[in-house]
């Protein structure tokens, strides 16, 4: 099997050694070089042509953001950002610039605590084998001039045949979700709930970022939040999001992951919980991501009468989660990201309005 050749970019000598050691414990991975800043990192990438770069964001001379911009424009390569939770907004900026994923450092100071990221690092490096770099590049290219008919929105006062749209995503998910939420310029007549695989400490900033560009009221879910039309709840990092009836209302419950939950927040857990309450008034959406989270959930949702759509291989950064969902045989439609919002609106029984 071909080895994944990695360049490690970090201004801390301790971090470089620790990340190198963790990477080289993974079969099939070879660290071929390192750099102490973005300027040196670009030279290493050009000279060594690695399959993957791990990148710190805050470095002297040239920071990680500038390096990302230059790499994506000239020498595209998969980049995994390794950042502390104190830099949550910066992480999402890096994802928009083309980083394929990120890993949260447990502390911003030099410490053996860094070794706790090993399992997460191994999982995300393995995703590189299945990564569609062309899709990453497409998502960071400057948008072409908007055509006369652009983004579907929902006519005011319309009634939806769906009460809740539940979305699951992982690698490549944040930019995809940003695109979906930004497409809704007005609050639609249905609720949305999202489980995006993400560690604790990042989802508050992520929800705030989505909220700034959307007609939805987007917030990180808190225990007891009511599920209402026009509101979107983002599962907190490291926790699962489920729902229960409280009188006439449906409220969110934020719960610890189960021992068998490999991916957290769990898409399967959220889909099952939605299906129990909403049945045929639920739409489940599986976006880009590694692994099979969501596959069991879509089976349960379909049994309850829900509609299911999945992102196509044409646009998915990693086609793992959509492929596994499609393999269940219960997916109603497979669509590229360019058509995703239109499909969601139509499956809610609404007539799109453009402009």
XYZ file of C-alpha atoms in Angstrom:
355
model
C 0.000 0.000 0.000
C 1.287 3.462 -0.921
C 2.519 5.431 2.059
C 0.982 8.774 2.976
C 3.874 11.245 2.966
C 3.383 14.072 5.462
C 4.972 17.465 6.106
C 4.482 18.821 9.661
C 4.330 22.620 9.975
C 4.500 24.036 13.526
C 6.753 26.625 15.150
C 7.083 24.548 18.356
C 9.886 21.962 18.272
C 8.053 19.925 20.930
C 4.840 19.883 18.893
C 6.694 18.889 15.725
C 8.334 15.950 17.481
C 5.105 14.839 19.181
C 3.011 15.055 15.994
C 5.718 13.251 14.017
C 5.856 10.445 16.585
C 2.061 10.037 16.579
C 1.893 10.029 12.790
C 4.653 7.476 12.336
C 2.930 5.057 14.714
C 0.234 4.773 12.046
C 1.052 2.083 9.449
C 1.439 3.541 5.987
C 2.393 7.040 7.147
C 5.817 8.625 6.711
C 6.800 12.121 7.865
C 9.090 13.375 5.099
C 9.774 16.873 6.413
C 8.864 19.675 8.763
C 8.749 23.469 8.784
C 8.715 26.136 11.480
C 6.607 28.720 9.619
C 4.415 29.109 6.554
C 7.172 30.415 4.304
C 9.352 27.398 5.026
C 6.265 25.171 4.790
C 5.554 26.254 1.202
C 9.147 25.459 0.206
C 8.890 22.010 1.822
C 5.624 21.253 0.001
C 7.087 22.299 -3.365
C 10.307 20.325 -2.798
C 8.812 17.189 -1.211
C 5.329 16.978 -2.847
C 3.695 15.400 0.244
C 0.253 13.783 0.325
C -0.733 15.674 3.477
C 0.283 18.698 5.550
C -0.470 19.207 9.248
C -0.596 22.914 9.983
C -0.426 25.188 12.997
C -2.153 28.527 12.351
C -0.180 30.963 14.505
C 3.462 31.081 13.437
C 6.122 33.766 12.896
C 7.085 35.238 9.481
C 4.149 33.648 7.638
C 1.071 32.334 9.418
C -1.028 29.308 8.487
C -3.738 31.346 6.737
C -1.324 32.891 4.253
C 0.278 29.512 3.641
C -3.149 27.961 2.985
C -4.088 30.653 0.465
C -0.844 30.195 -1.444
C -0.994 26.383 -1.376
C -4.589 26.191 -2.600
C -3.832 28.608 -5.429
C -0.545 27.055 -6.553
C 0.134 23.602 -5.077
C -3.127 22.119 -3.710
C -2.546 19.490 -1.036
C -4.768 18.139 1.780
C -4.207 20.151 4.972
C -5.275 19.195 8.505
C -5.154 22.100 10.937
C -4.033 21.295 14.492
C -5.211 24.170 16.685
C -6.176 24.981 20.262
C -9.834 25.638 21.138
C -8.968 29.267 21.846
C -8.674 29.680 18.084
C -12.123 28.370 17.152
C -13.040 31.247 14.797
C -9.635 30.937 13.153
C -10.226 27.238 12.515
C -13.397 27.941 10.540
C -11.594 30.582 8.526
C -8.941 27.946 7.715
C -11.632 25.484 6.594
C -13.063 28.135 4.274
C -9.576 28.657 2.829
C -9.301 24.957 1.970
C -8.157 22.965 5.023
C -9.955 19.612 4.896
C -10.305 19.108 8.650
C -8.997 20.162 12.025
C -7.942 18.672 15.325
C -8.269 20.490 18.643
C -5.142 20.710 20.765
C -6.116 19.957 24.384
C -4.015 22.931 25.540
C -2.313 25.931 23.959
C 0.863 25.447 26.041
C 3.652 22.934 25.446
C 2.540 19.785 27.267
C 2.265 16.002 27.018
C -1.495 16.679 26.837
C -0.945 16.972 23.077
C -0.573 13.181 22.895
C -4.306 12.857 23.619
C -5.079 13.776 20.004
C -3.463 10.588 18.642
C -6.661 8.619 17.946
C -8.336 11.618 16.307
C -5.216 12.320 14.265
C -5.059 8.718 13.040
C -8.725 8.735 11.960
C -8.367 11.963 10.018
C -5.142 10.943 8.321
C -6.866 7.768 7.127
C -9.561 9.933 5.516
C -6.896 11.284 3.160
C -6.972 7.933 1.326
C -10.586 8.684 0.358
C -10.328 12.430 -0.069
C -11.509 14.115 -3.263
C -9.073 17.031 -3.487
C -10.758 18.373 -6.612
C -13.913 18.934 -4.544
C -11.905 20.801 -1.891
C -10.454 23.076 -4.560
C -13.865 23.713 -6.082
C -15.285 24.801 -2.734
C -12.571 27.418 -2.186
C -12.531 28.827 -5.719
C -13.897 32.371 -6.029
C -17.596 32.195 -6.836
C -18.518 32.910 -10.439
C -20.858 35.854 -11.082
C -24.341 34.985 -9.840
C -26.815 34.045 -12.593
C -30.111 35.836 -12.880
C -31.816 32.977 -11.026
C -29.765 32.189 -7.944
C -30.602 30.792 -4.528
C -33.959 29.209 -3.692
C -35.821 30.791 -0.814
C -39.236 30.024 0.631
C -42.308 32.094 -0.094
C -43.595 33.951 2.976
C -46.498 32.273 4.751
C -45.969 28.916 3.033
C -46.778 25.689 4.851
C -44.266 22.866 4.868
C -45.075 19.164 4.577
C -41.938 18.554 6.671
C -41.503 19.793 10.249
C -37.820 18.990 10.674
C -34.783 18.677 8.397
C -32.010 16.678 10.112
C -28.502 16.918 8.630
C -25.458 14.775 9.364
C -21.924 15.563 8.168
C -18.240 15.128 8.940
C -15.074 15.829 6.903
C -15.828 18.681 4.523
C -19.070 19.418 6.342
C -18.515 22.940 7.730
C -18.155 24.661 4.319
C -21.073 22.591 2.969
C -23.281 23.595 5.898
C -22.209 27.219 5.523
C -23.393 27.103 1.930
C -26.736 25.525 2.833
C -27.524 27.940 5.663
C -26.468 31.007 3.675
C -28.929 29.979 0.951
C -31.891 30.587 3.254
C -32.323 34.345 3.233
C -35.586 34.093 5.174
C -36.665 31.827 8.031
C -38.369 28.776 6.467
C -41.497 27.058 7.857
C -39.521 24.073 9.206
C -36.849 23.477 11.834
C -33.344 22.239 11.111
C -31.044 20.177 13.334
C -27.423 19.312 12.612
C -24.910 16.790 13.891
C -21.476 17.707 12.509
C -18.597 15.616 13.850
C -16.723 18.188 15.902
C -14.916 18.299 19.257
C -16.146 20.196 22.289
C -15.327 23.888 22.350
C -15.897 24.685 18.679
C -19.612 24.410 17.990
C -20.617 27.661 19.721
C -18.461 29.660 17.309
C -19.589 27.484 14.406
C -23.274 28.122 15.152
C -22.615 31.858 15.502
C -20.807 31.847 12.173
C -23.732 30.098 10.439
C -26.220 32.447 12.092
C -24.542 35.553 10.704
C -25.271 34.564 7.109
C -28.636 32.796 7.401
C -32.341 33.524 7.693
C -32.473 30.703 10.248
C -32.070 31.450 13.939
C -28.971 29.249 14.298
C -27.714 28.341 17.754
C -25.701 25.681 19.513
C -28.286 23.389 21.102
C -28.778 23.642 24.836
C -30.747 21.209 26.951
C -34.409 22.229 26.854
C -34.236 24.340 23.667
C -37.558 24.195 21.830
C -37.595 22.906 18.260
C -39.553 25.460 16.229
C -39.869 26.440 12.581
C -37.155 28.824 11.459
C -34.729 27.704 14.177
C -31.645 25.555 13.599
C -29.963 23.668 16.438
C -26.339 22.536 16.122
C -25.368 19.542 18.273
C -22.662 20.585 20.775
C -19.223 19.167 20.071
C -18.516 15.954 21.940
C -22.212 15.439 22.879
C -25.265 13.856 21.267
C -28.464 15.653 20.356
C -31.832 13.940 20.908
C -35.417 15.156 21.260
C -38.469 14.543 23.415
C -42.005 15.816 23.768
C -42.774 18.220 26.586
C -46.508 18.880 26.498
C -47.279 20.366 23.102
C -43.619 21.156 22.434
C -40.608 19.214 21.205
C -37.428 20.071 23.092
C -33.767 19.231 22.622
C -31.838 17.081 25.054
C -28.053 17.248 25.060
C -26.662 13.944 26.335
C -23.253 12.270 26.713
C -22.247 9.881 23.932
C -22.807 6.174 24.431
C -19.940 3.725 24.750
C -20.603 2.431 21.219
C -20.747 5.869 19.575
C -17.619 5.962 17.436
C -18.462 9.343 15.935
C -19.693 12.261 18.038
C -22.014 14.091 17.804
C -23.703 10.944 16.498
C -25.763 11.305 13.324
C -27.355 7.893 13.895
C -28.538 8.875 17.377
C -30.002 12.172 16.161
C -31.746 10.592 13.143
C -33.330 7.859 15.286
C -34.591 10.364 17.830
C -36.067 12.631 15.132
C -37.721 9.680 13.409
C -39.468 8.553 16.590
C -41.160 11.934 16.996
C -41.587 13.281 13.466
C -41.992 10.119 11.360
C -43.185 11.094 7.847
C -42.727 14.792 8.639
C -38.941 14.392 8.770
C -36.333 14.845 6.038
C -32.895 13.307 6.716
C -29.850 14.605 4.805
C -26.436 12.898 4.731
C -23.555 15.107 3.590
C -19.828 14.582 3.055
C -17.824 12.667 5.654
C -15.721 9.638 6.460
C -17.190 6.481 7.973
C -20.715 5.090 8.176
C -22.402 7.366 10.719
C -25.942 8.016 9.524
C -26.437 4.702 7.699
C -28.214 2.970 10.580
C -30.113 6.172 11.303
C -31.504 6.510 7.785
C -32.809 2.932 7.957
C -34.747 3.795 11.117
C -35.935 7.075 9.645
C -37.200 5.381 6.477
C -39.078 2.764 8.530
C -40.821 5.642 10.295
C -41.797 7.197 6.954
C -39.157 9.919 6.586
C -37.663 11.087 3.305
C -33.901 10.635 2.795
C -31.440 12.466 0.548
C -27.659 12.157 0.294
C -24.871 14.197 -1.248
C -23.468 12.756 -4.469
C -19.892 11.652 -5.069
C -19.674 14.479 -7.610
C -19.442 17.093 -4.838
C -18.612 15.257 -1.584
C -15.125 15.958 -0.228
C -15.205 12.457 1.316
C -17.895 10.147 -0.022
C -17.849 7.699 2.906
C -20.984 8.704 4.833
C -23.162 9.330 1.760
C -21.963 6.077 0.148
C -22.871 4.059 3.241
C -26.278 5.723 3.441
C -26.943 5.061 -0.252
C -25.879 1.424 0.191
C -28.806 0.881 2.583
C -31.175 1.211 -0.374
C -33.475 3.654 1.431
C -32.158 6.965 0.049
C -34.800 8.696 -2.078
C -32.489 11.009 -4.014
C -28.756 11.569 -4.460
C -27.850 15.160 -5.378
C -24.714 17.320 -5.676
C -24.205 20.240 -3.326
C -25.179 22.720 -6.051
C -28.701 21.251 -6.026
C -28.977 20.456 -2.306
C -30.961 23.468 -1.087
C -33.404 23.278 -3.971
C -33.949 19.563 -3.221
C -34.531 20.262 0.480
C -37.083 22.959 -0.306
C -38.940 20.819 -2.854
C -39.043 17.790 -0.541
C -40.625 19.987 2.098
C -43.479 20.508 -0.356
C -42.590 24.150 -0.978
C -42.338 26.120 -4.199
C -38.882 27.696 -4.461
C -38.640 31.429 -5.065
C -35.433 32.694 -6.609
C -33.498 35.917 -6.384
